[in-house]
Amino acid sequence: MTEHILIGVAWPYANGSLHLGHIAGAYLPPDIFARYQRLQGNHVLMVSGSDSHGTPITVSADEEGVSAREVFERNHTNFVEMWQQLGISFDLFTHTDTENHHRVSQDIFLRLRERGYLFTKTEKQWYSETAGRFLPDRYVEGACPSCGFTKARGDQCDQCGKLMDALELINPRSRMDGSTPVIRETEHFFLDLPTFSLRLIEWLGTKGYWRPNVMNFTLNYIRSGLQPRPITRDLDWGIAVPLEGYEDKCLYVWFEAVIGYFSASIEWSANNHTPQAWKEWWHDPSARTYYFVGKDNIPFHALIWPAQLMGVGQLYEEDEGKRLNLPYDVPANEFLNLEGDKFSKSRNWAVWTPDFLQRYDADPLRYYLTANAPEQRDTEFQWADFVRRNNDELVATWGNLVNRTLSFANKNFDGRIPAPGLMDQTDVELLAKLDVSFAPIGEIIGMCRFKQALNDIMALAREVNKYLDDKAPWFQIKTDRAGAGTTLYVALRAIDSLKILLLPFLPFTCQRLHLMLGYEGDLLGKQVVNQYQEAHRSHLALTYDYSGVEAKWKASQLPVAQAFGPITPLFEKLDEKIADEERSKLGKPA
């Protein structure tokens, strides 16, 4: 029976590029999961988009002397291109400045207010008399009260990592013009998060399958005491508060960005001319919703977004009795560090994803970030380890198996898949082992344990290599051509099965292998960039086309006599000097 699977992916701030820590933490895992679920025949909807609002965007715009819209649209376009290069198969990658997202976010704000889960409160905030405006946290800097660092931001100190209230800064100054701000009072709306404490605890009690690190983090957050959260800000870039008297305020970005999972589902349905389709994922209690984020986003997706959904209840009148589904799982990752230190944009201690993809292929990166994934604890990207795994595992184990088997069969059997003769016990056992591996490996992927699944698949590849070495068809063919044909057919069929097992992890090279084996078409569809027209403006979005896709999560039934396509190596061996060369670039101006 097919299932409806909604996959929500963290919305990246559209104020700059993404580094490999972001990819390992939040963007590659959901793609692996989505591709597997599609192979299972499930109805998958994977959505995300550029986080277009908030102070990171306006700060970048002020620094560049351009508009916030120009900053976000440029970075949004760059994201769309990067996802294509990396193979992240969004059903919809949109952004939060669409008219649809504005409308849905305001609907949810009004619904929460109507049900009594919002209240207003006056709070103190820095105000710039020279600019005549309140200053968001990131617009104020000063000395950190903990370590004394003189350029600490109003939300966090980059020197010691302390999270703070901007009012704690010593000798504060405006980042806009260097002037000294003053404290003034301003009124804002707050989400009454403590009201949801008991409901959240009860709900979390049903999540025994969550990763221990995610559950522990979430429970500790509740035990420390939930506090009301402000959901509006004094900004002119964002989604307007839909009430009279609040024209100078916007919805806080953390509040409206998570609503994007819901609004993007509605947008996807409208784009596909099935405006009610989103309800299959959001109203059907049998549907499962997964949120893939990094460790720092756990509270927003394991507590605050569920509270917002609980508070909304039934959103639209026509959906009487229908509540919005709460998260099924939040398989958040820990952090990926870099060569012994944390990724840091300010120190340029980072490997930027677009820069990486200019010089190296996507699949080796996908492989390394999965094999080294921070699923339960922090891990580390090391250039020497990347080169080693590429050469020893992708090239020597998997790539060599594919190249030598296909090349030898192509050369000696008229460019076609050889017909098998009578199989011996070794032949039968190998194919049987591949056949029965789909269920347990699929179960592991379904539990979001991608590192273990990849390790198990590579173990199978090593077994096929051993089978080929033991059978040695290059010697066998000299005295027993039919036997060599059987050996090669068994190896090719095993490779064809491994192609499907590896497809969620290595989509580009598995597609190439698919064509080398003589098949036609796309294994899992292809990405498409669309320009959608709203009432007042158009916007760029990345979507996915599944037309003609027939691949399933099952063992190979490789057709005998099928003609091979052009055969080329799947992977390139990397010079070990690359590691030193790449390390030498770290920490230097880009």
Short mmCIF file of C-alpha atoms in Angstrom, two decimals, residues 361-364 394 398 402 499 502-503 505-516 523 569-571:
data_model
loop_
_atom_site.label_atom_id
_atom_site.label_comp_id
_atom_site.label_asym_id
_atom_site.label_seq_id
_atom_site.Cartn_x
_atom_site.Cartn_y
_atom_site.Cartn_z
CA ASP A 361 31.78 15.91 -9.13
CA ALA A 362 28.66 15.79 -6.98
CA ASP A 363 28.44 12.02 -6.33
CA PRO A 364 31.84 11.69 -4.59
CA LEU A 394 34.40 4.73 -4.98
CA TRP A 398 32.59 0.22 -6.83
CA VAL A 402 31.61 -1.68 -12.83
CA LYS A 499 22.69 0.45 -9.09
CA LEU A 502 22.94 3.12 -4.56
CA LEU A 503 20.58 5.33 -6.53
CA PHE A 505 23.01 8.13 -2.66
CA LEU A 506 24.72 8.44 -6.06
CA PRO A 507 22.03 9.56 -8.55
CA PHE A 508 24.31 10.92 -11.28
CA THR A 509 26.64 7.94 -11.65
CA CYS A 510 23.81 5.44 -11.22
CA GLN A 511 22.00 7.13 -14.10
CA ARG A 512 25.16 6.88 -16.21
CA LEU A 513 25.51 3.21 -15.28
CA HIS A 514 21.85 2.69 -16.22
CA LEU A 515 22.63 3.90 -19.75
CA MET A 516 25.87 1.89 -19.93
CA LEU A 523 15.79 6.35 -13.46
CA PRO A 569 34.74 5.14 -15.82
CA LEU A 570 32.22 6.25 -13.20
CA PHE A 571 34.73 8.04 -10.98
#
